[in-house]
Short mmCIF file of C-alpha atoms in Angstrom, two decimals:
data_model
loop_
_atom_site.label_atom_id
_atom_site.label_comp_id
_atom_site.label_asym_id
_atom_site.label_seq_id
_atom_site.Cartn_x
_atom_site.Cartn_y
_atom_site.Cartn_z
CA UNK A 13 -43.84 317.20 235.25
CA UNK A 14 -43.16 320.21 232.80
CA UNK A 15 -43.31 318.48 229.67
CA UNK A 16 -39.62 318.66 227.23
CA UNK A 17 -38.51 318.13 223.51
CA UNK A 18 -35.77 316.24 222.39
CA UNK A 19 -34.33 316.89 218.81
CA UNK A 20 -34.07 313.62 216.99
CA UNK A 21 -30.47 312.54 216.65
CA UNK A 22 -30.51 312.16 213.01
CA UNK A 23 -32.02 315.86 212.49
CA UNK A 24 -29.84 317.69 215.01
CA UNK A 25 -26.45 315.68 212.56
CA UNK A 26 -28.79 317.02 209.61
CA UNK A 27 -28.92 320.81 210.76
CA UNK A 28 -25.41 320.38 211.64
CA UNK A 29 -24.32 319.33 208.21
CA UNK A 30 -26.31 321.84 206.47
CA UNK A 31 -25.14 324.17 209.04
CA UNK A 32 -21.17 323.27 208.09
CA UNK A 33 -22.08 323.13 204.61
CA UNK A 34 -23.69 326.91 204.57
CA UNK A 35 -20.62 327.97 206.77
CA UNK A 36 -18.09 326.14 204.41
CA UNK A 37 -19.75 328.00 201.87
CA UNK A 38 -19.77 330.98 203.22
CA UNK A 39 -15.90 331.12 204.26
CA UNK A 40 -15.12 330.59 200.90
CA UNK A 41 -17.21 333.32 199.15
CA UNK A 42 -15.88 335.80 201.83
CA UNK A 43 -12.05 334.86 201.31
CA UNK A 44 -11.99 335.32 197.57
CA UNK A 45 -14.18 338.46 197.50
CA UNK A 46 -12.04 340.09 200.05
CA UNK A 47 -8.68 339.01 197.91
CA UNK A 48 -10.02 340.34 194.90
CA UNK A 49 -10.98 343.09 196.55
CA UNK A 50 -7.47 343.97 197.41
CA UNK A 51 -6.06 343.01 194.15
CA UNK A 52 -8.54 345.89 192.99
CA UNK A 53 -8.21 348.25 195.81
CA UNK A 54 -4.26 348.37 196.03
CA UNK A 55 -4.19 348.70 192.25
CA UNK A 56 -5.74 352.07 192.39
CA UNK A 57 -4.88 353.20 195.84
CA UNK A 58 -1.57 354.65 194.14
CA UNK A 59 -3.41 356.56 191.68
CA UNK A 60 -5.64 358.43 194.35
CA UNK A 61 -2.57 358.35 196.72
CA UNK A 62 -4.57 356.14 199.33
CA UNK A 63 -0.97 355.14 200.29
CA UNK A 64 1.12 355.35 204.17
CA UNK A 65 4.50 356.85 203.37
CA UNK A 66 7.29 356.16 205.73
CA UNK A 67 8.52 359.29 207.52
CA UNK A 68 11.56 358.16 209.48
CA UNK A 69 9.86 358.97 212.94
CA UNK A 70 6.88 357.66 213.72
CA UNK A 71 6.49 355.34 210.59
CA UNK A 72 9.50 353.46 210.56
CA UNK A 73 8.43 351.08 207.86
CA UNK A 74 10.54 350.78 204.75
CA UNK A 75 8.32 351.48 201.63
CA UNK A 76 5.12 353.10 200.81
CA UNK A 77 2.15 350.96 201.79
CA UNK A 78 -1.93 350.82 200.61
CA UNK A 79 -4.28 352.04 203.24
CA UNK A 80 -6.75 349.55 201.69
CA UNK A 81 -7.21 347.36 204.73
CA UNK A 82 -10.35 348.72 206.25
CA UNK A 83 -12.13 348.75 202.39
CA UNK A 84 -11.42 345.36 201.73
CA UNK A 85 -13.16 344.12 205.17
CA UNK A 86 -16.26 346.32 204.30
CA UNK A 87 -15.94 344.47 200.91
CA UNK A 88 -15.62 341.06 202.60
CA UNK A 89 -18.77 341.95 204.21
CA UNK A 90 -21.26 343.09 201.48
CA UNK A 91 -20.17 339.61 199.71
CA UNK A 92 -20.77 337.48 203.00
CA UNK A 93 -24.58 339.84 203.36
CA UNK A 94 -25.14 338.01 199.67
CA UNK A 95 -23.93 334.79 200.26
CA UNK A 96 -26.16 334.40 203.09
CA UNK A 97 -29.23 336.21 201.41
CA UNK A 98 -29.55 339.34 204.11
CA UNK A 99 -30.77 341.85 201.64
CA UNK A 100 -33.38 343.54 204.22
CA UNK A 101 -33.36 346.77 205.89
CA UNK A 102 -31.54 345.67 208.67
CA UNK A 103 -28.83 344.62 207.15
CA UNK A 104 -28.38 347.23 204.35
CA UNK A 105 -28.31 350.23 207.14
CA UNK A 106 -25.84 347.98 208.77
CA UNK A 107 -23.90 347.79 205.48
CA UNK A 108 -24.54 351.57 204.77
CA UNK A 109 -23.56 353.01 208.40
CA UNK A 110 -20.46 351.01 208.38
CA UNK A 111 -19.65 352.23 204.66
CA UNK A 112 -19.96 355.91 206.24
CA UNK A 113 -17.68 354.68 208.47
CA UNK A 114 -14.73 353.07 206.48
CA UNK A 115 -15.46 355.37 203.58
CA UNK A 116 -14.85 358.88 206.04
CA UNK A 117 -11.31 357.37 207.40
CA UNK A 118 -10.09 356.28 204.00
CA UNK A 119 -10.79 359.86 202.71
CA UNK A 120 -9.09 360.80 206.23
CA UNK A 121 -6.03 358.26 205.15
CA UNK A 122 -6.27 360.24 201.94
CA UNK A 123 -6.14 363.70 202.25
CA UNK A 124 -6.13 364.44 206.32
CA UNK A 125 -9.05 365.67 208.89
CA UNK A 126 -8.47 367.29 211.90
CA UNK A 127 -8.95 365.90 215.29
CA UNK A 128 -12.13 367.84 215.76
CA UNK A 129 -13.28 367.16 212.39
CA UNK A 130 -12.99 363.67 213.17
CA UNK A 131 -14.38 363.67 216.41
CA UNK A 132 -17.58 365.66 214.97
CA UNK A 133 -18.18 362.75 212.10
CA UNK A 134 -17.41 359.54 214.41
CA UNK A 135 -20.40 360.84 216.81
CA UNK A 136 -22.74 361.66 214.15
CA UNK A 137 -22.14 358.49 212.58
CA UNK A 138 -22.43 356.82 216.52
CA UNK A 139 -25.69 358.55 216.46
CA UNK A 140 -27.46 357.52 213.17
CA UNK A 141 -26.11 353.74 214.62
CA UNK A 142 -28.37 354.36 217.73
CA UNK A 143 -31.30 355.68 215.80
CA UNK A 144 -31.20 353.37 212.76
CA UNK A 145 -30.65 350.48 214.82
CA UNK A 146 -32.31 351.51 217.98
CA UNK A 147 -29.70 349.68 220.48
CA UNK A 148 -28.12 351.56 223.34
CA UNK A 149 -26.68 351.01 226.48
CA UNK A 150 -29.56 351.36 228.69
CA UNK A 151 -27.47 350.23 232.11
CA UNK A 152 -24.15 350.14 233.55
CA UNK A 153 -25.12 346.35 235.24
CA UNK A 154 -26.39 345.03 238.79
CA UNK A 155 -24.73 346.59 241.35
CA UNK A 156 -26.24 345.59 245.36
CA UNK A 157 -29.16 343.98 243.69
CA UNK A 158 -30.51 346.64 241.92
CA UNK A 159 -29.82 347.55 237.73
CA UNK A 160 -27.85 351.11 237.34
CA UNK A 161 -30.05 352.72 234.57
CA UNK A 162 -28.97 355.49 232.40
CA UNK A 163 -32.29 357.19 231.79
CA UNK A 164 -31.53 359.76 229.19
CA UNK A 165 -27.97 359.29 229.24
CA UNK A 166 -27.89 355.99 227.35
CA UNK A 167 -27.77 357.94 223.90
CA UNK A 168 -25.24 360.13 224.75
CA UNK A 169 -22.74 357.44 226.56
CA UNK A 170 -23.49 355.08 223.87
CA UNK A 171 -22.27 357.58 221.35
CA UNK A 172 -19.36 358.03 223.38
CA UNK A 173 -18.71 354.66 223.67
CA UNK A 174 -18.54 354.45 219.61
CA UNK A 175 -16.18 357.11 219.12
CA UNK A 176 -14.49 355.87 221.96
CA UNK A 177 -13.48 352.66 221.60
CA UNK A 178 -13.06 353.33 217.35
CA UNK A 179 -10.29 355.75 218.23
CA UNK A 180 -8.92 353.15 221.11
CA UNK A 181 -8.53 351.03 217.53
CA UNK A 182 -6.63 353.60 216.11
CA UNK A 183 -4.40 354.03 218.22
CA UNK A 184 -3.11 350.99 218.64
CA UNK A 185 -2.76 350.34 215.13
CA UNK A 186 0.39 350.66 215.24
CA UNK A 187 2.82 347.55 214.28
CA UNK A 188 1.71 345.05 211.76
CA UNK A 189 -1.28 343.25 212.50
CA UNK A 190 -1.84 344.72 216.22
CA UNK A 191 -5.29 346.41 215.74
CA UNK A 192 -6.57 343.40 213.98
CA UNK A 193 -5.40 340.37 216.26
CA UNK A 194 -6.29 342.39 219.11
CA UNK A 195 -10.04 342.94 217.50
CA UNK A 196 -10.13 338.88 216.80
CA UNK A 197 -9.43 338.04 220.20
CA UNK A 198 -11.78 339.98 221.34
CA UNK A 199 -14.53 338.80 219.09
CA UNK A 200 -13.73 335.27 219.33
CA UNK A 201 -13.64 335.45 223.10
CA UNK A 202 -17.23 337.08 223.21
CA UNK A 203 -18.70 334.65 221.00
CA UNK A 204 -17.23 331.95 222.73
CA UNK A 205 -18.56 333.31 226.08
CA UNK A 206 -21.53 333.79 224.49
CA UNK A 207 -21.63 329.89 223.04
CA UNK A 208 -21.00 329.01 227.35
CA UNK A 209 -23.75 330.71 228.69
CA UNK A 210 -26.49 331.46 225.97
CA UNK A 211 -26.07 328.74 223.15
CA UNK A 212 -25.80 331.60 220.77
CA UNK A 213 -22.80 333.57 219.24
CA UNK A 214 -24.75 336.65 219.64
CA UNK A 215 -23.47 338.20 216.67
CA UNK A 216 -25.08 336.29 213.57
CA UNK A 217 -25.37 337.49 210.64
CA UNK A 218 -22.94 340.07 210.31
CA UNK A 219 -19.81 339.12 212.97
CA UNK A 220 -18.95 336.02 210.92
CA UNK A 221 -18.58 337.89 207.73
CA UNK A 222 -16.21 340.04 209.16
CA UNK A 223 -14.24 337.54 210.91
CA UNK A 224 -13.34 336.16 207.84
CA UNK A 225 -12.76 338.96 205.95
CA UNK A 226 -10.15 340.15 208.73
CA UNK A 227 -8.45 337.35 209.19
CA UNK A 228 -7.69 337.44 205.18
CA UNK A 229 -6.62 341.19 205.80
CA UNK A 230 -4.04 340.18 208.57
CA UNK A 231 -2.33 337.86 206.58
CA UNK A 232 -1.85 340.44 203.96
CA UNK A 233 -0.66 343.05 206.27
CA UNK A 234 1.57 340.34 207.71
CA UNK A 235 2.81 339.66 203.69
CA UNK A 236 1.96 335.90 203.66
CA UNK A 237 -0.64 336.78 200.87
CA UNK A 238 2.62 338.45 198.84
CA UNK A 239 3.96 341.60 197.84
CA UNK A 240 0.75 343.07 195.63
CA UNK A 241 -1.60 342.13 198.47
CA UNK A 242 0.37 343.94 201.12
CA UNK A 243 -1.60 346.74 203.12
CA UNK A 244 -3.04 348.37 206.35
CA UNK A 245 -5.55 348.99 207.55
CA UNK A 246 -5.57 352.73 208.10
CA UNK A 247 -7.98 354.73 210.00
CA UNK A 248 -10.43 353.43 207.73
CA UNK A 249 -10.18 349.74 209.03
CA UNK A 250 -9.12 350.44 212.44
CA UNK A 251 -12.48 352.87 213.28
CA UNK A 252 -14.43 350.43 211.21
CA UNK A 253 -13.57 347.48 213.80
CA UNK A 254 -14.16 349.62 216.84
CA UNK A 255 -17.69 350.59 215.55
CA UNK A 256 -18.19 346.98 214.31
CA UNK A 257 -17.67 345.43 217.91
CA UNK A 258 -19.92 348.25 219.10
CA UNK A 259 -22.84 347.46 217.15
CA UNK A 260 -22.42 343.64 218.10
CA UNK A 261 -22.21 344.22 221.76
CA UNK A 262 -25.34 346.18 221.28
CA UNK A 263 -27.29 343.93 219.15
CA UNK A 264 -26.43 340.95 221.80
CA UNK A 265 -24.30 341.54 224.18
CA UNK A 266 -25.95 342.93 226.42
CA UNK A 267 -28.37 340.41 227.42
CA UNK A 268 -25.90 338.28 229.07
CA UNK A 269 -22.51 340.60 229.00
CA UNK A 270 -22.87 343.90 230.96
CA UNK A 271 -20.84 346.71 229.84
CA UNK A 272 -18.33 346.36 232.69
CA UNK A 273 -18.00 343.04 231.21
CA UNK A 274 -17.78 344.14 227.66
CA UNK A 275 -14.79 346.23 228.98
CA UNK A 276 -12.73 343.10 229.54
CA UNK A 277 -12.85 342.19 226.19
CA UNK A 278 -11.79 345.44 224.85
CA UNK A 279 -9.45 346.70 227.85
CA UNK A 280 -6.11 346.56 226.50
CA UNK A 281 -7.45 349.49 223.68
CA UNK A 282 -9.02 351.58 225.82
CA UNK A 283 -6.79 351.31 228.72
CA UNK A 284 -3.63 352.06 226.28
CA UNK A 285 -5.77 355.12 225.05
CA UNK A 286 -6.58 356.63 228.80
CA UNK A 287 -3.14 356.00 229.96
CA UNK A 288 -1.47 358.06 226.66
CA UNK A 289 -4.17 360.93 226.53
CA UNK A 290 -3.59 361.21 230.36
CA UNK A 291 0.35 361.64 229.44
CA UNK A 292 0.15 364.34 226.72
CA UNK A 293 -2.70 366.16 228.90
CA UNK A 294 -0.04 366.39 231.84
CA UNK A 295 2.97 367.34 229.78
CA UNK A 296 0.84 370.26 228.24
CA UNK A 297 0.16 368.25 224.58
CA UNK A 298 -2.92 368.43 222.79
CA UNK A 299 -4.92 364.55 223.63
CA UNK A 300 -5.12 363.73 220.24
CA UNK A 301 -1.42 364.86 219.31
CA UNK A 302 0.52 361.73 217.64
CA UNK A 303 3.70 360.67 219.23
CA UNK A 304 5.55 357.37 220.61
CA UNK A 305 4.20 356.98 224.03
CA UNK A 306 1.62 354.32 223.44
CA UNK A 307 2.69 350.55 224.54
CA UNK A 308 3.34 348.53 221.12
CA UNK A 309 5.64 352.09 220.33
CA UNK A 310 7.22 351.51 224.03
CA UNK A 311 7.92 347.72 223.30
CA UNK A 312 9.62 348.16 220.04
CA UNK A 313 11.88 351.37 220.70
CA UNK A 314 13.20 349.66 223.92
CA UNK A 315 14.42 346.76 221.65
CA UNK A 316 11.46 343.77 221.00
CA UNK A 317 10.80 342.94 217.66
CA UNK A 318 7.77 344.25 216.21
CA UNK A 319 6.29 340.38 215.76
CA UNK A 320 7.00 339.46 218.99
CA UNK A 321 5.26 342.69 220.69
CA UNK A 322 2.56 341.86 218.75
CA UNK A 323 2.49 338.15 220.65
CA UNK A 324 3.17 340.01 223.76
CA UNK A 325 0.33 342.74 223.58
CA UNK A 326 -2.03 339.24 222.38
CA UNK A 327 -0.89 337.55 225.37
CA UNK A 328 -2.03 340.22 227.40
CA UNK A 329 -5.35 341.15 226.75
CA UNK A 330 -6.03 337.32 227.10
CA UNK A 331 -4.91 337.39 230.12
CA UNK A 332 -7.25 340.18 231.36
CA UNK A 333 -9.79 337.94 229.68
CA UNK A 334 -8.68 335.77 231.85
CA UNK A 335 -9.13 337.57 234.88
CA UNK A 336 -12.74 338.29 233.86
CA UNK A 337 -13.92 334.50 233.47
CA UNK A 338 -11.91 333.58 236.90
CA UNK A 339 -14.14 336.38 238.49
CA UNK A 340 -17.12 334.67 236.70
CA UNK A 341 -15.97 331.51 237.69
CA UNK A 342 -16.08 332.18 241.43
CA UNK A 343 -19.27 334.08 241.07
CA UNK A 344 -18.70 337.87 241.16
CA UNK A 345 -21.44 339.74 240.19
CA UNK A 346 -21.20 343.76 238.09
CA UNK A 347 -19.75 345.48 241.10
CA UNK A 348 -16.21 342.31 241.35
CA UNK A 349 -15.72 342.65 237.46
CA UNK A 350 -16.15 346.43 238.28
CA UNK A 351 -13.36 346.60 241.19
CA UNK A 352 -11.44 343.83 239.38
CA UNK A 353 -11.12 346.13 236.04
CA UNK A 354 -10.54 349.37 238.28
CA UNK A 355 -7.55 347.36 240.05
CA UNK A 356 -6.27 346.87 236.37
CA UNK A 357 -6.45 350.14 235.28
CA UNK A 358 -4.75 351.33 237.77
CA UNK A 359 -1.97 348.78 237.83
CA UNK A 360 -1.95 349.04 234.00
CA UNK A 361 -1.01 353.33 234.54
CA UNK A 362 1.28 352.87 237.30
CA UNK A 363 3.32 350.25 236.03
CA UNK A 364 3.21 350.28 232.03
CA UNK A 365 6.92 351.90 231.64
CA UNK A 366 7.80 349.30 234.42
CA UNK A 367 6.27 346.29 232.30
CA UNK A 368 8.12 347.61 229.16
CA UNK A 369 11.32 346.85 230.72
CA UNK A 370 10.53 343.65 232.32
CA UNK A 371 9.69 342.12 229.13
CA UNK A 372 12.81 344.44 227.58
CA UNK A 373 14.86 342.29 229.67
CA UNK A 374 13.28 339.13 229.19
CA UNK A 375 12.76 339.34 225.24
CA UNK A 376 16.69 339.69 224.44
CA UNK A 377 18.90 342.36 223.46
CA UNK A 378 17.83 345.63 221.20
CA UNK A 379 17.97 344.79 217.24
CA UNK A 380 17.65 346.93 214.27
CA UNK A 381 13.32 347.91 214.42
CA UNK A 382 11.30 345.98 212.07
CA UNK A 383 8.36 346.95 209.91
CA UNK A 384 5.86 348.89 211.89
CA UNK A 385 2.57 350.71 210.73
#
């Protein structure tokens, strides 16, 4: 008999208390550092011109707008690193890469890059986050048995995979608080898959921190936090959360979430990105050339309030979640997820105009556009 230890009752309800406590704790130190860090940050941001100024066409919002959304998570984040002690290496080049990061954009948000300029700076900072923090995406999965390796290409696709999926973000940052509910669903979902099958979130210390300070950054986008606590994120935030889910999936992730897995989580991003880039490449545009053909831009100028395409887009990329646990559910292995997310793509680029007006038609009549980013 292989001998097994049981956890006294009384100190598993101990280690959950202090566990709650710690958390409790925690929450609360986040939450009022990121606040005050917006009360700070949108004070100056229109004396360094850190603002987003309506321009009638693409930004159809109504007044001018702090791009302070992205600095106030990175904030939330150095105060949840204190409150839980994680002063080592580890953590400061964590804190440090993703400073890079939101520190770049907000200059970006500030005075302008080009697309290649950008482009150049998101894969050098991809590439110091391989090297400092030596995680990559060795394989693709299991296919037929056997594990697909990427030999020497795991540096290189897990650098594109950063810039990738941090100008997926981006992109859809679009209406108020898209980019961020889509990036809590997706965190919440892998951590809760991760609590199913490994008894661990996975992405301890860092995700929780982060969590928190987002959720405090919605609500300000949104306005519930008032008027002087308004902002957005900006390319600053929205990069920042694509390289933040990167760096968790490759801490974690991938011992029990392959990265056609991972793609679930993060499809309705990247699959919005492919099917737009695909669009301006055809009509002649430059990929990276801003303009109104991505799906929250769709929703809204065919008539749905910006809220409610928000809800829509949410409801969505659950349900492709959804689609990846039923294939989990009835057992499908790398290569199902793999055909399952291929027959989404595809249905997701044929049909995408075609959805529009479905939910057009089932989301009432057109309206005067709200508030959008």
């Amino acid at each position: 008999m292989i001998p097994t230890f049981q956890i006294p009752l009384n100190l598993m309800i101990e280690h959950a208390g202090h566990a709650l406590v710690f958390r409790s704790w925690q929450l609360v130190a986040v939450s009022v550092g990121t606040i005050i860090a917006l009360a700070i940050l949108n004070h100056i941001a229109g004396k360094i011109d850190l603002i987003d100024h309506p321009d009638g066409s693409r930004k159809r919002h109504f007044e001018a707008v702090p791009l302070t959304g992205g600095l106030a998570i990175l904030c939330g984040l150095w105060v949840g690193m204190m409150a839980q002690r994680e002063t080592g290496a580890s953590a400061g080049d964590v804190l440090a890469l993703l400073g890079i990061v939101a520190a770049v954009h907000a200059f970006d948000d500030q005075s302008g890059l080009s697309a290649r300029q950008r482009l150049i700076i998101d894969s050098v900072v991809a590439l110091a986050f391989v090297v400092v923090t030596g995680n990559l995406i060795e394989t693709l999965g299991r296919f037929d048995g056997r594990y697909v390796y990427l030999g020497l290409l795991a540096t290189p696709f897990t650098v594109f995979i950063y810039v990738a999926l941090s100008n997926a973000y981006n992109m859809l940052d679009g209406l108020d608080g898209l980019a961020l509910s889509q990036f809590l669903i997706a965190i919440v979902c892998i951590a809760l898959f991760h609590l199913a099958y490994a008894q661990t979130s996975g992405f301890a210390p860092h995700a929780f921190s982060v969590f928190v300070a987002s959720v405090i950054v919605l609500l300000s986008n949104l306005g519930v936090l008032g008027a002087s606590l308004r902002c957005y994120l900006g390319d600053s935030g929205a990069r920042f959360l694509g390289f933040f889910l990167v760096y968790v999936l490759t801490v974690e992730g991938h011992r029990i979430l392959s990265p056609i897995g991972a793609a679930y989580f993060v499809a309705l991003p990247l699959l919005d990105m492919c099917a737009v880039v695909g669009e301006r490449v055809r009509a002649g545009e430059g990929p990276m050339m801003p303009d109104r053909r991505h799906i929250h831009h769709l929703l809204v100028d065919a008539g749905i309030r910006a809220r409610k395409a928000v809800l829509i887009l949410a409801g969505l990329s659950i349900g492709v979640i959804g689609v990846f646990l039923l294939l989990q559910a009835l057992g499908a292995g790398d290569l199902g997820h793999a055909l399952g997310l291929i027959g989404l793509a595809g249905l997701y680029w044929k049909f995408r105009r075609n959805l529009v007006d479905l939910l057009r038609r089932g989301f009432g009549p057109r309206h005067v556009i709200g508030p959008a980013e």
